[in-house]
Structures are given as structure tokens and as C-alpha cells.
Amino acid sequence: MKQRNPNFENLEPSYLFPQIRAKAEAFAKHNPEQKLLNFGIGDVSLPLVPVIVEALEKASKEMGTEEGFHGYGPEMGYPELNEKISEVFYHKKISSEEIFVSDGAKCDIARLINLFGHKPTIGVQNPCYPAIADSVRILSGAQKLQLIPCDPTTGIPLDLENLTCDILIIVNPNNPTGHLLSRKTLESIVQIAREKKILLIYDGAYREFISQPGYPRSIFDIEGSLDCAIEIGSLSKSAGFTGLRLGWVAMSRHLHYKKETTPVLDDYKRLIQTTFNGASYLSQKAALAALSPEGHTQTKRQIHQYLQRTELLRQGLETFGLMTFGGKQSPFIWARLAGKTLSSWDLFHVFLENLGWITTPGSGFGSAGEGFVRFSGFAKPKQIQEALDQMKTNHHIRRFL
Ligand code: PLP
């Protein structure tokens, strides 16, 4: 009989979002008359923009011809796309050969953890996107996971000076808190990483939601980061690729292991060549369209719409009596009661059972998220409007708030 990987024994039996879905489905079954408004999962809701659809149509027609058919592509991505990512996101500071195009950021997190094996301790913000902590628990073992104490309203690590992990994973703008780190904070993180020889993994999946001038969009905008950081990017939230799938990992060849001269990039290339067969030709063509000037204009418009929706919802929640955080440079609103008297799951149930709202309980993002719930501004405008109307009429809910 094969032995079970013992790391599974320390996990919650189900990942956070399926748990929420199951609870919402059970509620809907017993309350068929209650309309549900989904502010839970952070999936996008707007359709692909025209320039991406045209590129997909063209690429799929090409694939149906003998001359245009594409089988396995380069594992790191078609050079044209790597070039484009290097230019658009990194102004060539990271070259096309230092970019690994992938099928999305979630898989990249797991691939990077695998790269370093089970020896290093991995620091993760508390609260944080649950796929990160769970991937560490599964791939390295819970004993290798360090939940870094953070300000629960922002996700900013509280005691950088005393970090003891080998690898630190930072998400900016943060999911779930919706907070955007300042240049000064990022500079301190890079400085500490350099001093303590900590490898930084920077997840910038929401970078396109940053509009505030003076705030860095990439860790490579911070001096000294090239030889201590790896960046993960994604088109999921900025160009609607959650179903199409496209992400990337960017790392400089100047990033080395502590005691060796081998660039980390060489090993990552070896891992990718062995375990990944490249992102699909169609999604790479779609990505090229998304990163074209026309694609940029069209997708920017959508991001603006999501941010407007988020702000409308945030204002409504504040007026309703909740304390809100984030939601300005991010599609996520992090909210809690002023007195913090209900647990995250209790608050989730109050909203579900009284208003039909599906939210995400903050404790699912780590112990520091207890008492919070996360609202996603990716919700459809009609749902946001309905929630705003409900808040005006359901005064009885205030007794919970
Ligand atoms: N990183 C963060 C911080 C996320 O919130 C998400 C998705 O919600 C991902 C990565 C996953 O992105 P992708 O769809 O590219 O796998």
C-alpha cells in the first residue's frame, strides 16, 4: 500500500473557495426564494475585449491550416511574447531570456516552491492569498511555513528586522487586504532581504490596478532587487485571462544561490523544460494582443470599471457601518465590524442568511484575517446596485454591525 504524503494530514480538508461554494449552494437549496449576490471569489466578470477575441479567432483559424499549425512551443514562451513582456512590464530591465511564460501565477507559485525543494523555510504574509500558504504546506510541509505577523488591516510585515525565513513571499497589491505597498516599504523589504540573504518572491498579479503615481508596479523598480527577487505576473485579473490562462515568472540571471555561482535561472529553466510544455499558442497570441497599444487601451477601460464598482461598494459598506480597508488600488475590499465582535465565519453567515451575500471569510486567509471578510469588486454592477439598495432598506442587519 502506498503511503499518503503526510503533509496532507495537516491541511484543512478543502481549499477555501470550494468551502464557500458548498456553503452557498447548501443555503440556496434550502432558501430557493433568496437571490444570491456573489462578492466572494475574485474571478473577473467582464468579457474578453475585442482585440483579444480577434487574436484568438485568427490564431485558431491558423491552427486549422497546414502552414499555421503549431504543436509544442518553446517551454519558456514564444520569443515575441517574452520580448513584449520584457518591454511592457520591465522596460527591458529584465530581458526576454529572463522571462518564463506560463499558464498562470497559481501554478508558478507551486513551481517556484518546488524549485527550492523542502529545505528552506518560507515566510508568507498573514493574512495572504490561501494558495500560497497551502502550496507550502503541501510541497514543503507545514513546519517549513512561517506565517509572518502583519498588520491585519494591510498585510504589511510588522517586524522586518527579525525575519528568519529563507524565502519571503510578498503579494502587492495585496490579496485579501487590497493594500498597496509604498516605495519606502518595498525599499525596506529589499534592503532586509539583501542583508539577511532572503530570497523574495513578489506576486504582482494585481499590478495593473495601481494608478497612484509614485507607487512601484514591479519589485524590479526597487534598486538592489535584481539579485534578491523573483517576480510573478499574470494577465488573469488585468485582461480577463482567468479562463484563458497566462502568467509569467521574471528573474534576473544575477540572482544566485547563497553559496554558489549557478544562476537560479538555470535551474528554473531546467525545471520548466522537464515539467512544463509551454502555455498554449492561442493564449500566447491573445496575450500579445492584450499587450498591444489597442489591447492596453481596451483592458485599461475594464480595470477602470472594476475600480469604479469597487469604490461604489466600498462607500456603501462604510455607510452601512462596516470599517473598510483597501479597495482603492485593488479590486478587493477588506472589511470588519468596528467592535470586532463576530468571527469571520459568523459574519459570512450573517451576510449570507440575511442578505444573500456571498463574501469570503477573512480567517480563510490566515489567523490574522479573523474578524474580517473580503468583498470582491469584480462583482457585476447589477449585483452591486442590488446590494446598495438592500443596505438602504435592511436596517435590522445593523444590530449585527
Ligand atoms: N496570485 C494572487 C495574489 C491571486 O490573488 C491569484 C488569484 O486570485 C493568483 C495569483 C492566481 O492567478 P492566476 O489566475 O494567474 O493563476
mmCIF file of N, CA, C and O in Angstrom, residues 207-252:
data_model
loop_
_atom_site.group_PDB
_atom_site.id
_atom_site.type_symbol
_atom_site.label_atom_id
_atom_site.label_comp_id
_atom_site.label_asym_id
_atom_site.label_seq_id
_atom_site.Cartn_x
_atom_site.Cartn_y
_atom_site.Cartn_z
ATOM 1 N N ARG A 207 -1.004 44.152 -10.326
ATOM 2 C CA ARG A 207 -0.215 45.372 -10.563
ATOM 3 C C ARG A 207 -0.935 46.384 -11.455
ATOM 4 O O ARG A 207 -0.771 47.592 -11.285
ATOM 5 N N GLU A 208 -1.763 45.916 -12.380
ATOM 6 C CA GLU A 208 -2.407 46.853 -13.299
ATOM 7 C C GLU A 208 -3.515 47.667 -12.631
ATOM 8 O O GLU A 208 -4.078 48.570 -13.240
ATOM 9 N N PHE A 209 -3.845 47.338 -11.381
ATOM 10 C CA PHE A 209 -4.859 48.116 -10.663
ATOM 11 C C PHE A 209 -4.230 49.328 -9.961
ATOM 12 O O PHE A 209 -4.923 50.121 -9.353
ATOM 13 N N ILE A 210 -2.912 49.437 -10.050
ATOM 14 C CA ILE A 210 -2.226 50.570 -9.412
ATOM 15 C C ILE A 210 -2.315 51.773 -10.335
ATOM 16 O O ILE A 210 -1.860 51.722 -11.477
ATOM 17 N N SER A 211 -2.927 52.856 -9.832
ATOM 18 C CA SER A 211 -2.970 54.064 -10.658
ATOM 19 C C SER A 211 -2.298 55.229 -9.942
ATOM 20 O O SER A 211 -2.019 56.254 -10.536
ATOM 21 N N GLN A 212 -2.064 55.053 -8.644
ATOM 22 C CA GLN A 212 -1.496 56.158 -7.860
ATOM 23 C C GLN A 212 -0.046 56.431 -8.268
ATOM 24 O O GLN A 212 0.789 55.511 -8.210
ATOM 25 N N PRO A 213 0.246 57.681 -8.665
ATOM 26 C CA PRO A 213 1.623 57.979 -9.074
ATOM 27 C C PRO A 213 2.601 57.766 -7.916
ATOM 28 O O PRO A 213 2.258 57.957 -6.752
ATOM 29 N N GLY A 214 3.808 57.352 -8.270
ATOM 30 C CA GLY A 214 4.870 57.215 -7.264
ATOM 31 C C GLY A 214 4.918 55.840 -6.612
ATOM 32 O O GLY A 214 5.808 55.567 -5.826
ATOM 33 N N TYR A 215 3.942 54.981 -6.901
ATOM 34 C CA TYR A 215 3.938 53.640 -6.305
ATOM 35 C C TYR A 215 4.510 52.637 -7.299
ATOM 36 O O TYR A 215 4.033 52.548 -8.431
ATOM 37 N N PRO A 216 5.542 51.897 -6.913
ATOM 38 C CA PRO A 216 6.146 50.943 -7.851
ATOM 39 C C PRO A 216 5.164 49.852 -8.261
ATOM 40 O O PRO A 216 4.319 49.434 -7.475
ATOM 41 N N ARG A 217 5.285 49.423 -9.520
ATOM 42 C CA ARG A 217 4.421 48.346 -10.010
ATOM 43 C C ARG A 217 5.157 47.025 -10.066
ATOM 44 O O ARG A 217 4.543 45.982 -10.262
ATOM 45 N N SER A 218 6.473 47.088 -9.967
ATOM 46 C CA SER A 218 7.255 45.860 -10.045
ATOM 47 C C SER A 218 8.316 45.925 -8.958
ATOM 48 O O SER A 218 8.804 47.011 -8.619
ATOM 49 N N ILE A 219 8.702 44.768 -8.438
ATOM 50 C CA ILE A 219 9.777 44.754 -7.442
ATOM 51 C C ILE A 219 11.078 45.214 -8.096
ATOM 52 O O ILE A 219 11.961 45.766 -7.443
ATOM 53 N N PHE A 220 11.166 45.029 -9.428
ATOM 54 C CA PHE A 220 12.403 45.425 -10.113
ATOM 55 C C PHE A 220 12.490 46.950 -10.309
ATOM 56 O O PHE A 220 13.482 47.440 -10.835
ATOM 57 N N ASP A 221 11.461 47.684 -9.861
ATOM 58 C CA ASP A 221 11.563 49.146 -9.820
ATOM 59 C C ASP A 221 12.352 49.580 -8.591
ATOM 60 O O ASP A 221 12.650 50.763 -8.411
ATOM 61 N N ILE A 222 12.638 48.624 -7.710
ATOM 62 C CA ILE A 222 13.365 48.952 -6.473
ATOM 63 C C ILE A 222 14.845 48.594 -6.659
ATOM 64 O O ILE A 222 15.173 47.465 -7.039
ATOM 65 N N GLU A 223 15.679 49.566 -6.364
ATOM 66 C CA GLU A 223 17.118 49.338 -6.543
ATOM 67 C C GLU A 223 17.616 48.177 -5.677
ATOM 68 O O GLU A 223 17.184 48.028 -4.529
ATOM 69 N N GLY A 224 18.463 47.364 -6.229
ATOM 70 C CA GLY A 224 19.040 46.267 -5.450
ATOM 71 C C GLY A 224 18.214 44.996 -5.482
ATOM 72 O O GLY A 224 18.568 44.009 -4.840
ATOM 73 N N SER A 225 17.100 44.996 -6.225
ATOM 74 C CA SER A 225 16.211 43.826 -6.198
ATOM 75 C C SER A 225 16.625 42.736 -7.188
ATOM 76 O O SER A 225 16.255 41.580 -7.028
ATOM 77 N N LEU A 226 17.412 43.109 -8.202
ATOM 78 C CA LEU A 226 17.696 42.142 -9.274
ATOM 79 C C LEU A 226 18.387 40.879 -8.771
ATOM 80 O O LEU A 226 18.119 39.792 -9.270
ATOM 81 N N ASP A 227 19.243 41.023 -7.762
ATOM 82 C CA ASP A 227 19.927 39.820 -7.293
ATOM 83 C C ASP A 227 19.339 39.258 -6.006
ATOM 84 O O ASP A 227 19.972 38.458 -5.320
ATOM 85 N N CYS A 228 18.085 39.674 -5.661
ATOM 86 C CA CYS A 228 17.460 39.027 -4.495
ATOM 87 C C CYS A 228 15.980 38.696 -4.719
ATOM 88 O O CYS A 228 15.341 38.155 -3.819
ATOM 89 N N ALA A 229 15.444 39.001 -5.915
ATOM 90 C CA ALA A 229 13.993 38.821 -6.068
ATOM 91 C C ALA A 229 13.594 38.108 -7.360
ATOM 92 O O ALA A 229 14.302 38.156 -8.363
ATOM 93 N N ILE A 230 12.438 37.461 -7.262
ATOM 94 C CA ILE A 230 11.784 36.832 -8.416
ATOM 95 C C ILE A 230 10.384 37.434 -8.466
ATOM 96 O O ILE A 230 9.753 37.605 -7.424
ATOM 97 N N GLU A 231 9.913 37.760 -9.664
ATOM 98 C CA GLU A 231 8.556 38.319 -9.754
ATOM 99 C C GLU A 231 7.629 37.373 -10.513
ATOM 100 O O GLU A 231 8.036 36.754 -11.500
ATOM 101 N N ILE A 232 6.391 37.299 -10.024
ATOM 102 C CA ILE A 232 5.360 36.504 -10.708
ATOM 103 C C ILE A 232 4.337 37.489 -11.273
ATOM 104 O O ILE A 232 3.930 38.432 -10.587
ATOM 105 N N GLY A 233 3.940 37.293 -12.522
ATOM 106 C CA GLY A 233 2.935 38.157 -13.135
ATOM 107 C C GLY A 233 1.812 37.323 -13.729
ATOM 108 O O GLY A 233 1.942 36.110 -13.897
ATOM 109 N N SER A 234 0.708 37.993 -14.060
ATOM 110 C CA SER A 234 -0.451 37.261 -14.593
ATOM 111 C C SER A 234 -1.330 38.216 -15.390
ATOM 112 O O SER A 234 -1.430 39.396 -15.049
ATOM 113 N N LEU A 235 -1.976 37.689 -16.430
ATOM 114 C CA LEU A 235 -2.960 38.508 -17.155
ATOM 115 C C LEU A 235 -4.379 38.179 -16.692
ATOM 116 O O LEU A 235 -5.345 38.678 -17.262
ATOM 117 N N SER A 236 -4.495 37.326 -15.662
ATOM 118 C CA SER A 236 -5.827 36.880 -15.229
ATOM 119 C C SER A 236 -6.749 38.037 -14.878
ATOM 120 O O SER A 236 -7.876 38.117 -15.362
ATOM 121 N N LYS A 237 -6.267 38.919 -14.009
ATOM 122 C CA LYS A 237 -7.166 39.949 -13.482
ATOM 123 C C LYS A 237 -7.116 41.225 -14.310
ATOM 124 O O LYS A 237 -8.057 42.005 -14.308
ATOM 125 N N SER A 238 -6.002 41.439 -15.026
ATOM 126 C CA SER A 238 -5.881 42.705 -15.759
ATOM 127 C C SER A 238 -6.428 42.610 -17.179
ATOM 128 O O SER A 238 -6.779 43.617 -17.776
ATOM 129 N N ALA A 239 -6.527 41.392 -17.739
ATOM 130 C CA ALA A 239 -7.014 41.286 -19.115
ATOM 131 C C ALA A 239 -8.040 40.159 -19.268
ATOM 132 O O ALA A 239 -8.337 39.743 -20.385
ATOM 133 N N GLY A 240 -8.570 39.676 -18.141
ATOM 134 C CA GLY A 240 -9.649 38.677 -18.203
ATOM 135 C C GLY A 240 -9.191 37.286 -18.594
ATOM 136 O O GLY A 240 -9.946 36.515 -19.189
ATOM 137 N N PHE A 241 -7.969 36.912 -18.236
ATOM 138 C CA PHE A 241 -7.410 35.616 -18.650
ATOM 139 C C PHE A 241 -7.645 34.494 -17.633
ATOM 140 O O PHE A 241 -6.940 33.484 -17.677
ATOM 141 N N THR A 242 -8.597 34.649 -16.701
ATOM 142 C CA THR A 242 -8.762 33.591 -15.696
ATOM 143 C C THR A 242 -9.159 32.265 -16.354
ATOM 144 O O THR A 242 -8.804 31.192 -15.873
ATOM 145 N N GLY A 243 -9.873 32.352 -17.478
ATOM 146 C CA GLY A 243 -10.243 31.132 -18.204
ATOM 147 C C GLY A 243 -9.263 30.784 -19.314
ATOM 148 O O GLY A 243 -9.103 29.616 -19.655
ATOM 149 N N LEU A 244 -8.610 31.790 -19.876
ATOM 150 C CA LEU A 244 -7.647 31.540 -20.972
ATOM 151 C C LEU A 244 -6.325 31.005 -20.453
ATOM 152 O O LEU A 244 -5.732 30.129 -21.047
ATOM 153 N N ARG A 245 -5.833 31.592 -19.345
ATOM 154 C CA ARG A 245 -4.611 31.229 -18.627
ATOM 155 C C ARG A 245 -3.336 31.781 -19.274
ATOM 156 O O ARG A 245 -2.924 31.344 -20.333
ATOM 157 N N LEU A 246 -2.755 32.746 -18.617
ATOM 158 C CA LEU A 246 -1.398 33.179 -18.990
ATOM 159 C C LEU A 246 -0.730 33.970 -17.851
ATOM 160 O O LEU A 246 -1.312 34.908 -17.319
ATOM 161 N N GLY A 247 0.443 33.543 -17.503
ATOM 162 C CA GLY A 247 1.227 34.249 -16.482
ATOM 163 C C GLY A 247 2.690 34.184 -16.850
ATOM 164 O O GLY A 247 3.048 33.740 -17.949
ATOM 165 N N TRP A 248 3.550 34.629 -15.946
ATOM 166 C CA TRP A 248 4.987 34.531 -16.197
ATOM 167 C C TRP A 248 5.780 34.682 -14.892
ATOM 168 O O TRP A 248 5.260 35.183 -13.891
ATOM 169 N N VAL A 249 7.014 34.196 -14.971
ATOM 170 C CA VAL A 249 7.968 34.399 -13.885
ATOM 171 C C VAL A 249 9.118 35.192 -14.479
ATOM 172 O O VAL A 249 9.575 34.892 -15.592
ATOM 173 N N ALA A 250 9.554 36.226 -13.758
ATOM 174 C CA ALA A 250 10.684 37.036 -14.226
ATOM 175 C C ALA A 250 11.788 36.968 -13.184
ATOM 176 O O ALA A 250 11.534 37.197 -11.997
ATOM 177 N N MET A 251 12.986 36.601 -13.617
ATOM 178 C CA MET A 251 14.124 36.619 -12.674
ATOM 179 C C MET A 251 15.408 36.949 -13.437
ATOM 180 O O MET A 251 15.595 36.513 -14.582
ATOM 181 N N SER A 252 16.235 37.728 -12.792
ATOM 182 C CA SER A 252 17.485 38.133 -13.429
ATOM 183 C C SER A 252 18.502 37.009 -13.354
ATOM 184 O O SER A 252 18.497 36.223 -12.400
#
